Short mmCIF file of C-alpha atoms and ligand atoms in Angstrom, two decimals:
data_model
loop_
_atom_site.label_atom_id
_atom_site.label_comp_id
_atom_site.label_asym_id
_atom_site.label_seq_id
_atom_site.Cartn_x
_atom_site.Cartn_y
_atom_site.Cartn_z
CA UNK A 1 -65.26 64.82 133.41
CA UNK A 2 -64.44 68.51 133.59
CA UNK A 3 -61.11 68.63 136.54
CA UNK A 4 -61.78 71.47 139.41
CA UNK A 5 -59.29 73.95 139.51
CA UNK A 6 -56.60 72.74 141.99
CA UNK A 7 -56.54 74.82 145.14
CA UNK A 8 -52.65 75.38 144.78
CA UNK A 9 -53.12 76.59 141.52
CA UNK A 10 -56.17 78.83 142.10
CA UNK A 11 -54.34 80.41 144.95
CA UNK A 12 -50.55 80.74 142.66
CA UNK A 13 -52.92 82.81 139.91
CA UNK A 14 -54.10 85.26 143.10
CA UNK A 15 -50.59 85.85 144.45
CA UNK A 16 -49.65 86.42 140.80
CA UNK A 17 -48.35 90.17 140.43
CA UNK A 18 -49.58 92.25 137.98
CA UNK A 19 -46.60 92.85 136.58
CA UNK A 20 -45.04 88.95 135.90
CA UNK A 21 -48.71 88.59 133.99
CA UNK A 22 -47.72 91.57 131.89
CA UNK A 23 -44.43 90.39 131.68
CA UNK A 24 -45.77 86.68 130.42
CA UNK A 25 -48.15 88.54 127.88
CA UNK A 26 -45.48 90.15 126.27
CA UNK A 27 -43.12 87.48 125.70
CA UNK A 28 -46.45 85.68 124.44
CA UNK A 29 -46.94 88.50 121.82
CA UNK A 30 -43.50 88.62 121.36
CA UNK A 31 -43.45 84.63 120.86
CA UNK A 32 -46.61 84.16 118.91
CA UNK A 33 -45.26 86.83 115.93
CA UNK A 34 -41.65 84.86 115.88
CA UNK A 35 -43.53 81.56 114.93
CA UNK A 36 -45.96 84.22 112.55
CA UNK A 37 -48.94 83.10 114.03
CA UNK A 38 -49.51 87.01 115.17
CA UNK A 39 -49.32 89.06 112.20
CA UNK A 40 -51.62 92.69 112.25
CA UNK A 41 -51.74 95.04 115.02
CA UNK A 42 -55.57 94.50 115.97
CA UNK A 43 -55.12 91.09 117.15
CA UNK A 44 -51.59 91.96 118.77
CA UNK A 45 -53.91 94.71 120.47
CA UNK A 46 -56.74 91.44 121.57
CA UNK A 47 -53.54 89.57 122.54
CA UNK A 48 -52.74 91.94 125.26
CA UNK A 49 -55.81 93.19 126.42
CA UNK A 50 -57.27 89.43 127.73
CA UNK A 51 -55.73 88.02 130.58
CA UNK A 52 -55.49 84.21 129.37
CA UNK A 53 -54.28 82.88 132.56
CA UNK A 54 -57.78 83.68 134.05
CA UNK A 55 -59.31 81.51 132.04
CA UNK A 56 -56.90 78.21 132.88
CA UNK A 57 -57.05 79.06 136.76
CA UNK A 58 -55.82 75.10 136.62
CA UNK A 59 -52.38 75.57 135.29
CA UNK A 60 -49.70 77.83 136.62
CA UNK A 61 -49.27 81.33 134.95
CA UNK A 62 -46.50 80.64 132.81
CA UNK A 63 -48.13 77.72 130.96
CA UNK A 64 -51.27 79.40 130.70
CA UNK A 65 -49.06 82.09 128.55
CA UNK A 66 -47.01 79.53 126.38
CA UNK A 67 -47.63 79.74 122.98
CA UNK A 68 -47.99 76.02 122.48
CA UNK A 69 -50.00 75.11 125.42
CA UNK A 70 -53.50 73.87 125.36
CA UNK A 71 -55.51 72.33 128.18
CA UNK A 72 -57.66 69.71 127.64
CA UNK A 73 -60.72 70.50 130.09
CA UNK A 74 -63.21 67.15 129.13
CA UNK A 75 -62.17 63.45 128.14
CA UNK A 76 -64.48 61.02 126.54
CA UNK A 77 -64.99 57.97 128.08
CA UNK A 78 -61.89 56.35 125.81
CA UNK A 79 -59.96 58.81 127.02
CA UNK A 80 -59.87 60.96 124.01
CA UNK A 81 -60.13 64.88 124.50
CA UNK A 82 -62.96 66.40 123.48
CA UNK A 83 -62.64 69.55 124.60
CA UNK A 84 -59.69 72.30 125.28
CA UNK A 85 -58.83 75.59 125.31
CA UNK A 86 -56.86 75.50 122.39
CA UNK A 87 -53.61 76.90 122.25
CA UNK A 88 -53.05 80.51 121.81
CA UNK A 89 -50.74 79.85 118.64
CA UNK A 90 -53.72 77.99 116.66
CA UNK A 91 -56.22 80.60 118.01
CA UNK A 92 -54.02 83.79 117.21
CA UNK A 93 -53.78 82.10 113.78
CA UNK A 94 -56.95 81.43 113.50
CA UNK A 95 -58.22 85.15 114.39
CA UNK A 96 -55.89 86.35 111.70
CA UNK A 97 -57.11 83.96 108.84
CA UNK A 98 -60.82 85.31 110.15
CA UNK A 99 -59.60 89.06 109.53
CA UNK A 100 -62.64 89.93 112.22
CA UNK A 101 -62.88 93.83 112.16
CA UNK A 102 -64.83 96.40 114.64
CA UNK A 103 -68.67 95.85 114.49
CA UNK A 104 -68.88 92.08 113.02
CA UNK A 105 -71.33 89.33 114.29
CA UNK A 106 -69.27 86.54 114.79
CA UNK A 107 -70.27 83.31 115.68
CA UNK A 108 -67.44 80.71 117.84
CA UNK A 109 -68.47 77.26 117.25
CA UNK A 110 -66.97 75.37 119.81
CA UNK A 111 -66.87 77.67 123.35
CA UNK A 112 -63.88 78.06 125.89
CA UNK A 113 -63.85 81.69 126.94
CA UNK A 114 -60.28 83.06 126.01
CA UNK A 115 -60.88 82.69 122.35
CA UNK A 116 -64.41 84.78 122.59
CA UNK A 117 -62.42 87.00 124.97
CA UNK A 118 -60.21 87.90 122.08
CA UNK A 119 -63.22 88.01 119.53
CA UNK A 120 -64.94 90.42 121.72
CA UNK A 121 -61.94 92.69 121.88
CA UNK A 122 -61.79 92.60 117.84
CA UNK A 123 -65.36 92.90 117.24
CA UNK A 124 -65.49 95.98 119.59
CA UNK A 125 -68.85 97.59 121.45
CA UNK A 126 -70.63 97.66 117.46
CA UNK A 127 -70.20 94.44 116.96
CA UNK A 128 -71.61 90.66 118.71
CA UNK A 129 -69.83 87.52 119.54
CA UNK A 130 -72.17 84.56 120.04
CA UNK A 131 -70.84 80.64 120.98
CA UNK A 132 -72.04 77.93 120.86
CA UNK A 133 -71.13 74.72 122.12
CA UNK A 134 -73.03 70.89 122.25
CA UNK A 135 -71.77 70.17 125.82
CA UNK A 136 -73.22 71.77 128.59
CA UNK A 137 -70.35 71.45 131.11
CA UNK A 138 -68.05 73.49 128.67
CA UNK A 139 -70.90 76.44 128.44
CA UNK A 140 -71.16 76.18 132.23
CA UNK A 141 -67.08 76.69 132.39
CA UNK A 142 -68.02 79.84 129.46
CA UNK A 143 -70.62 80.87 131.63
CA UNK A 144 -68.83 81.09 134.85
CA UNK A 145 -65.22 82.63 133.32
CA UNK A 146 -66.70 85.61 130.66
CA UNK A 147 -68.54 87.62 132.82
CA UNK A 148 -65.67 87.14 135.69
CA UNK A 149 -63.15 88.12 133.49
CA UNK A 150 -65.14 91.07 132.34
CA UNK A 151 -66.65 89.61 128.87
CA UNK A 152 -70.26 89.19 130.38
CA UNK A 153 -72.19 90.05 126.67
CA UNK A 154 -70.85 86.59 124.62
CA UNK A 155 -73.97 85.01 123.94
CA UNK A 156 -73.62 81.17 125.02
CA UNK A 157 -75.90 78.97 123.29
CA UNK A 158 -76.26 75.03 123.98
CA UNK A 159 -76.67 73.20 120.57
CA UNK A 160 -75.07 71.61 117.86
CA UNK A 161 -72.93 73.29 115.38
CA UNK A 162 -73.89 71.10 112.70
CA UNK A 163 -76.93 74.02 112.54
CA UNK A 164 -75.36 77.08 113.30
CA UNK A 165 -77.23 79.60 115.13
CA UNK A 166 -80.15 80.54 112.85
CA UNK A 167 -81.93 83.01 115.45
CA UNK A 168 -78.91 85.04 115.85
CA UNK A 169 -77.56 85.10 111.83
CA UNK A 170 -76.33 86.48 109.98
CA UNK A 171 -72.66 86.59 110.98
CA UNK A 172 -69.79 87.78 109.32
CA UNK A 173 -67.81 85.35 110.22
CA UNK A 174 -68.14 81.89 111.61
CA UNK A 175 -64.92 80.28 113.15
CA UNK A 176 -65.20 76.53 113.71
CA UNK A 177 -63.17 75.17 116.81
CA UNK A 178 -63.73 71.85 116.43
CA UNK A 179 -62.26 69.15 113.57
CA UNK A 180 -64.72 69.30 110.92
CA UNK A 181 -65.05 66.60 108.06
CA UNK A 182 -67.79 68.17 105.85
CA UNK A 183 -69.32 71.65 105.70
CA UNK A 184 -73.17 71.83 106.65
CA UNK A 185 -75.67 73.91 104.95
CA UNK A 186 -76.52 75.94 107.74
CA UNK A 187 -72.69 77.89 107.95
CA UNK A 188 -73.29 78.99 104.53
CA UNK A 189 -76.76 79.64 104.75
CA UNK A 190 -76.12 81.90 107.87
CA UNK A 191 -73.25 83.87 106.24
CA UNK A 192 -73.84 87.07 105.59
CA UNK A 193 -72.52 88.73 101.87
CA UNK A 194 -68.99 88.67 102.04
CA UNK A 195 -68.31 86.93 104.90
CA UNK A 196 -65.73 84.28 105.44
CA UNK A 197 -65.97 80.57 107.68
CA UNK A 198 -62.80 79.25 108.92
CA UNK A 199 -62.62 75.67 109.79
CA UNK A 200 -60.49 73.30 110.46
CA UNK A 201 -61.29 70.75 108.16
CA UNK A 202 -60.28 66.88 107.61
CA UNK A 203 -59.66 66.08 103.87
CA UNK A 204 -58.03 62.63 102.98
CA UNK A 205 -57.02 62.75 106.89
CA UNK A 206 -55.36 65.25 106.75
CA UNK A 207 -56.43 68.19 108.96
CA UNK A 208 -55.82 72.11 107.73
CA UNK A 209 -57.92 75.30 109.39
CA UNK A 210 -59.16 76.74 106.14
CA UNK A 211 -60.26 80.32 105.55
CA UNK A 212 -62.80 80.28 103.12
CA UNK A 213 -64.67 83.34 101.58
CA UNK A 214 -67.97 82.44 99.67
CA UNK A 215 -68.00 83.14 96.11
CA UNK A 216 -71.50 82.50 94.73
CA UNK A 217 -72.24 79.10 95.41
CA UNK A 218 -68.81 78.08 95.83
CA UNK A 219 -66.65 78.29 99.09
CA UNK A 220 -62.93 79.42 97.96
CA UNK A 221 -60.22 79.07 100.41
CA UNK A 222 -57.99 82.59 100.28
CA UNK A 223 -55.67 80.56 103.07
CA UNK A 224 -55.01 77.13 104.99
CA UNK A 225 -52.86 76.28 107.73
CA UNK A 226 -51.84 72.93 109.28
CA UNK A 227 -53.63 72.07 112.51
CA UNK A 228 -55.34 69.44 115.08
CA UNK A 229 -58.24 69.76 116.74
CA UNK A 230 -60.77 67.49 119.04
CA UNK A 231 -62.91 65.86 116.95
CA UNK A 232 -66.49 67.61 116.13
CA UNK A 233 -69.83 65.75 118.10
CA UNK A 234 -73.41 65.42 117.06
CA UNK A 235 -74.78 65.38 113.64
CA UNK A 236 -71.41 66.12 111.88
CA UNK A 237 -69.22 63.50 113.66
CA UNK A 238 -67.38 61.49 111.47
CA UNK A 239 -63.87 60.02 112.53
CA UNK A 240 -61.56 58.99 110.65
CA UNK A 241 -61.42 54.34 110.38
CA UNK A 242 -58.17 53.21 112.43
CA UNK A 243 -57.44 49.54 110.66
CA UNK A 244 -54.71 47.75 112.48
CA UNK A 245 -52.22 45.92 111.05
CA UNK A 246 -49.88 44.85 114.25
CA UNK A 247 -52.19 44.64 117.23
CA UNK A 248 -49.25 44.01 120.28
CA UNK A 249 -50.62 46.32 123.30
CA UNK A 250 -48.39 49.60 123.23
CA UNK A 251 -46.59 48.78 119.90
CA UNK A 252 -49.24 49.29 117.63
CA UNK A 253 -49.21 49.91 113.96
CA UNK A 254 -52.15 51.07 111.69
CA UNK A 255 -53.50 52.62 108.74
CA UNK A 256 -55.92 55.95 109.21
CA UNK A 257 -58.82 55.74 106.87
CA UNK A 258 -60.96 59.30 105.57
CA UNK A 259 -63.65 59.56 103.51
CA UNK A 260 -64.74 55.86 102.82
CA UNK A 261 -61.19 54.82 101.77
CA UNK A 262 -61.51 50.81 102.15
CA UNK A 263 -58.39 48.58 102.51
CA UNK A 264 -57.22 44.89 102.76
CA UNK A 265 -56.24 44.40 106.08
CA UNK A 266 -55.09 41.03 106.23
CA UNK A 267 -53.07 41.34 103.11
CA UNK A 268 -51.54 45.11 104.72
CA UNK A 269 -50.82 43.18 108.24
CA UNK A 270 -49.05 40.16 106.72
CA UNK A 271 -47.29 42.74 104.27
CA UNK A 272 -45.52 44.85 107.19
CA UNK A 273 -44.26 41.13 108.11
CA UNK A 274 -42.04 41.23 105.08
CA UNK A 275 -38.72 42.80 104.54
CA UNK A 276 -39.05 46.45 103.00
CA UNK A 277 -37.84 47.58 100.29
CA UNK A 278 -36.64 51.48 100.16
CA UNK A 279 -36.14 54.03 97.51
CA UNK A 280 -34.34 57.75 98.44
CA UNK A 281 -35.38 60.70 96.64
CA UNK A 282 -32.54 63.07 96.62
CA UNK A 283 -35.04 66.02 97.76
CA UNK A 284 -34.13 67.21 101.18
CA UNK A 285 -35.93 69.48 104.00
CA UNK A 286 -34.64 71.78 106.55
CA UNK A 287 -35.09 70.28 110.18
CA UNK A 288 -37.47 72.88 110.95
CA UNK A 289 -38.92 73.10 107.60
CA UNK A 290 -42.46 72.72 107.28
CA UNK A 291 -43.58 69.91 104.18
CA UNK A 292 -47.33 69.32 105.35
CA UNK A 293 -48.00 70.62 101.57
CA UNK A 294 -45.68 67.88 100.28
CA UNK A 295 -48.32 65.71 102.23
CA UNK A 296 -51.46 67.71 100.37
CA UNK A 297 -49.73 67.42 97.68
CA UNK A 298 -49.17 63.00 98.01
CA UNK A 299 -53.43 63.29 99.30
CA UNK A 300 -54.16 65.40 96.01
CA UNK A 301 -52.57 63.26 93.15
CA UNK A 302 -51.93 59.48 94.74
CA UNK A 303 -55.62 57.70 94.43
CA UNK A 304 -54.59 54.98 97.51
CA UNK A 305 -52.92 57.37 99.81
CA UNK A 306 -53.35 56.46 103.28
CA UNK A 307 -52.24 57.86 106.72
CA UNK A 308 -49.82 55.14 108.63
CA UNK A 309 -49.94 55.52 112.26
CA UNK A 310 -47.75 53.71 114.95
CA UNK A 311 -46.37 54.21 118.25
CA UNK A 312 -42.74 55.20 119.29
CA UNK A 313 -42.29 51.64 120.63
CA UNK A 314 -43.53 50.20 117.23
CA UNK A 315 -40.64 52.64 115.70
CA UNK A 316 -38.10 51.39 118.48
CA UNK A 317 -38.73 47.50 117.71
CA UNK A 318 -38.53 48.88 113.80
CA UNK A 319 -41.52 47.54 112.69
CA UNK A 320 -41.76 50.79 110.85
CA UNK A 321 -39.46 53.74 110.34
CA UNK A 322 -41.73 57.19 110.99
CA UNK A 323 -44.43 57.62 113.19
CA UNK A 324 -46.60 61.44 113.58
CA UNK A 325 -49.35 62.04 116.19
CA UNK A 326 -51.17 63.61 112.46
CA UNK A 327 -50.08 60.23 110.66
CA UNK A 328 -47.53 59.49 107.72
CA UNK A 329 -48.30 59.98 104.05
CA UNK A 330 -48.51 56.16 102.75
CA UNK A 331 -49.90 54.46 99.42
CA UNK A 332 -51.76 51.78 99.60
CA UNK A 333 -53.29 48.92 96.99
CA UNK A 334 -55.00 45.16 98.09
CA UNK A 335 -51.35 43.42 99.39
CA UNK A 336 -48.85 46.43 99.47
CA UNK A 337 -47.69 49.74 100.91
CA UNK A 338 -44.98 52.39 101.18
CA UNK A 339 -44.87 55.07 103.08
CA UNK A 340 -42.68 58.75 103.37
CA UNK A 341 -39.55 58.48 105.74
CA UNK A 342 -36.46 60.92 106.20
CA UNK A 343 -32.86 60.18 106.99
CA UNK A 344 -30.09 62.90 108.05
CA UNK A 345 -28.06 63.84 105.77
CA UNK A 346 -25.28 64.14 108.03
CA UNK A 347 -24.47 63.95 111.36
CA UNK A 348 -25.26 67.47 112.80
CA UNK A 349 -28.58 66.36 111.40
CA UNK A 350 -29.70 69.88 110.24
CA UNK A 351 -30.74 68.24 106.78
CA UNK A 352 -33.04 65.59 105.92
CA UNK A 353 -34.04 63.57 102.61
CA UNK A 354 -37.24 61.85 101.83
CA UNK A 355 -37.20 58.60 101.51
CA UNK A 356 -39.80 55.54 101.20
CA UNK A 357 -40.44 52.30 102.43
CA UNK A 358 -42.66 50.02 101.10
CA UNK A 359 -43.69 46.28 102.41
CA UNK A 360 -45.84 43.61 100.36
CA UNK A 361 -45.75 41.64 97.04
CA UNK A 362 -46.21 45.09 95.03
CA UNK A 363 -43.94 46.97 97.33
CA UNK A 364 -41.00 48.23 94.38
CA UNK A 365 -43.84 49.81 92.11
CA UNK A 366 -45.88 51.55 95.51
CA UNK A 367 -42.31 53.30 96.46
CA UNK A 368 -41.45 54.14 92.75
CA UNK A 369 -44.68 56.09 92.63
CA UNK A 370 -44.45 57.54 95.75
CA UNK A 371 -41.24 59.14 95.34
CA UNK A 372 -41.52 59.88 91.96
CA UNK A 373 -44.16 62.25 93.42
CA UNK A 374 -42.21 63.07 96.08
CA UNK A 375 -39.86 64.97 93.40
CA UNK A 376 -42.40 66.05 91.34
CA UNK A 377 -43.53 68.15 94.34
CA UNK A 378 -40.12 69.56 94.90
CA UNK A 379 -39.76 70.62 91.31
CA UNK A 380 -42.89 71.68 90.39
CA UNK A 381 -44.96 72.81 93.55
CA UNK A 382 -42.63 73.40 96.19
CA UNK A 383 -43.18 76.63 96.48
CA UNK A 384 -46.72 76.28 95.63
CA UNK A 385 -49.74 77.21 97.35
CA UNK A 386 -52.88 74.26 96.84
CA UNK A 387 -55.99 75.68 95.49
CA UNK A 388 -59.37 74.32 98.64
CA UNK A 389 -62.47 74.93 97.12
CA UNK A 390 -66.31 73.31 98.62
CA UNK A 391 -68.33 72.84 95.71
CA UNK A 392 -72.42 72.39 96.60
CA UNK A 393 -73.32 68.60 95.39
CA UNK A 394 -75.00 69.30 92.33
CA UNK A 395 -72.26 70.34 90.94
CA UNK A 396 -71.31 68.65 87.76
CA UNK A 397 -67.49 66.95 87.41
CA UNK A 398 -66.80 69.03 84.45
CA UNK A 399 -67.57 72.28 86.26
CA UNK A 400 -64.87 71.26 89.42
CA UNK A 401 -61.45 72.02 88.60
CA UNK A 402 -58.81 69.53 87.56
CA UNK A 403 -57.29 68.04 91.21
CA UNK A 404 -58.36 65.88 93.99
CA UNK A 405 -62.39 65.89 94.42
CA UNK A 406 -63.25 64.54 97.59
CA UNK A 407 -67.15 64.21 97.52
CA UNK A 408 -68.52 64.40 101.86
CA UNK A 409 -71.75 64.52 102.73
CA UNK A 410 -73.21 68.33 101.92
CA UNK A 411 -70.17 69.62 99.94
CA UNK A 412 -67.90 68.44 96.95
CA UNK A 413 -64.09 69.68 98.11
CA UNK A 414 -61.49 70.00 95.68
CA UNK A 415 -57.91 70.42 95.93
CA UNK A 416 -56.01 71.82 92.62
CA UNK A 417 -52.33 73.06 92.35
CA UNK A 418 -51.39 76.22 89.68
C1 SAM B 501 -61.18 72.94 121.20
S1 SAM B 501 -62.67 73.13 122.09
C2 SAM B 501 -63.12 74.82 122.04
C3 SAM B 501 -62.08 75.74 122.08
C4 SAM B 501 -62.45 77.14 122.29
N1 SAM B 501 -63.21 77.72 121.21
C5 SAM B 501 -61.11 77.79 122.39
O1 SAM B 501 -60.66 78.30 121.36
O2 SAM B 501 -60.49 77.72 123.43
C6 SAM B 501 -63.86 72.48 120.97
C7 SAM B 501 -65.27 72.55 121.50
O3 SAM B 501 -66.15 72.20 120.44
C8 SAM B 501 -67.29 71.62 121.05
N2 SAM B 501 -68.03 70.90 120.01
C9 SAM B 501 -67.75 69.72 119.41
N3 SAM B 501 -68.69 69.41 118.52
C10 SAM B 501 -69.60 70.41 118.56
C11 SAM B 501 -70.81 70.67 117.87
N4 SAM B 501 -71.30 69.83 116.94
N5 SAM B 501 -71.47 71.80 118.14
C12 SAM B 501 -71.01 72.68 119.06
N6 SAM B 501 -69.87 72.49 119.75
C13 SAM B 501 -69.17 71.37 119.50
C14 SAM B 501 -66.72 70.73 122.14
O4 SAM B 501 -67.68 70.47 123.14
C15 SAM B 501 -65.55 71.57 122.63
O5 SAM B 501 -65.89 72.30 123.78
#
């Protein structure tokens, strides 16, 4: 289902004066470097030169220039998005991890029009942008916008990712824009020397858009970010297990399983049905502090960690404390759990600490662990950046580094800390 542009809409983006549009793309470039998403001057440059709102002729011009705003353009039939035009903060970032310079030969996994707009703009008349996308109705949206826009030489392609582009490589750089779970032969394969795939990539569930430059046979990430993206189709899908451990419509509560994790679920269920038990770390976070490394941290040393997902109404009726749209760091064995909280630390609630709560028979040594870790992290790696590397299969266990391996299909991933 791909929505037609409302008429309203369609006409508000004619009437729109030039000078409000260059107004909104300002404050955009003006927003997108206060959150540090917009860093060098050559994407600041693509920033400004695309009209983004041209490409969204659904939404009203101001949305179409807020930072934050994405618009999902195609549901599946559960009602899940599978495809957007992302927003411009994750795409900004994205450009900048890719560090795409004049005459490149990029190929866009994952099409839209905006974000090839802006790789056209970087890549300059020397240099190629080619995308390519599995659904048809999206390249008929790409097909339609670029060339009325003014971008008609992107080269759309209909196919699946999961193989690249192998009659247009090599490519400099490859930027994935859909959630990825393993990384296929063909990206590295179609790299050219020295070039660099960034990807949002699921490891443990937990998503992060990693830059990665090749090194040999080895993929080694110079920089990750946290993200979420739709879910990647075809011959790489592979979702994440959603076991459910309170089943009441619209109060849910579940556990989010990656990469062949297996748990009890009867024992879990009738363990949240027990009173918790709750440990409080001492270690405390800013309100808008970012801790999705304490999380890669938890995934990279705790052997049963777990995502715990719930709704707001599960949180209301308290059958659990935290709930995240990305899930809540949680360790998990055959009866028990515990999972990462945060209280205020006082009432103008500018200061948080980590806590844990932990439900079943083995509930007290689950939440010792996890906030033992939980400190560990702050004392040792809080300022820390985690070491990504992809590993090709054959790769023996004493030649990956000491860490987290997390074996997929095509590559072995591992996750170390200095
Ligand atoms: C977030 S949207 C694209 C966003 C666009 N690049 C942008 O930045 O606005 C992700 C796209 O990836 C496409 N996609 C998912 N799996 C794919 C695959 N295996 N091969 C090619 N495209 C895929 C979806 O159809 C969807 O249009």
């Amino acid at each position: 289902m791909v929505p037609t542009p409302a008429t309203d809409v369609a006409r508000d983006h004619e009437d729109a004066q030039p000078a409000d549009v260059a107004r909104l793309r300002e404050e955009l470039v003006r927003e997108l470097r206060e959150l540090k998403a917009l860093v060098t001057p050559e994407v600041e440059r693509a920033v400004r030169a695309v009209p983004r709102h041209l490409f969204i002729p659904e939404v009203p011009v101001e949305k179409a220039y807020a930072a934050e705003h994405h618009y999902v353009t195609k549901k599946d039939e559960h009602g899940v998005s599978i495809s957007s035009v992302s927003a411009a903060r994750i795409q900004v970032m994205m450009l900048e991890q890719a560090g795409v310079r004049p005459g490149m030969r990029v190929l866009e996994l994952g099409s839209g029009g905006y974000n090839s707009a802006l790789l056209t703009e970087l890549v300059g008349e020397a240099g190629e942008v080619i995308s390519i996308d599995i659904d048809e109705d999206v390249l008929d949206r790409a097909r339609r916008l670029l060339p009325a826009v003014g971008y008609p030489d992107v080269r759309l392609v209909h196919a699946d990712g999961e193989f690249g582009a192998p009659e247009h490589a090599p490519f400099d750089r490859i930027i994935v824009t859909a959630g990825a779970w393993d990384i296929p032969p063909a990206w590295v394969e179609q790299l050219a020397d020295g070039g660099r795939i960034v990807v949002p990539l699921r490891m443990r569930g937990l998503t992060r858009t990693v830059a990665f430059d090749l090194d040999g046979g080895r993929l080694v990430a110079r920089d990750y970010q946290l993200c979420g993206f739709v879910p990647m189709q075809g011959a790489g899908e592979s979702r994440t297990d959603l076991v459910l451990l309170h089943g009441v419509a619209g109060e849910e509560v579940g556990l989010r399983l990656d990469d062949g994790q297996q748990v009890e679920a009867v024992a879990l269920a009738r363990a949240l049905r027990q009173p918790r038990v709750e440990r409080w770390s001492g270690v405390t976070v800013g309100g808008f502090e970012p801790f999705d490394n304490l999380d890669l941290w938890l995934a990279t040393v705790l052997d049963g960690f777990v995502l715990l997902t719930g709704t707001v109404q599960a949180r209301e009726r308290g059958l659990v404390a935290s709930v995240s749209p990305l899930g809540v760091a949680t360790l998990a064995d055959d009866d028990s759990f515990a999972y990462r909280t945060v209280r205020p630390t006082s009432e103008e609630r500018t200061l948080f600490e980590f806590g844990v709560y932990g439900h079943g028979p083995n509930a007290d040594a689950l939440a010792d662990r996890l906030v033992d870790q939980i400190r560990v992290w702050d004392r040792d790696h809080r300022r820390d950046q985690a070491r990504i590397e992809a590993y090709p299969l054959t790769t023996p266990d004493d030649d990956l580094p000491a860490g987290r391996v997390i074996d997929k299909r095509h590559r072995r991933i591992t996750i170390s800390w200095p």
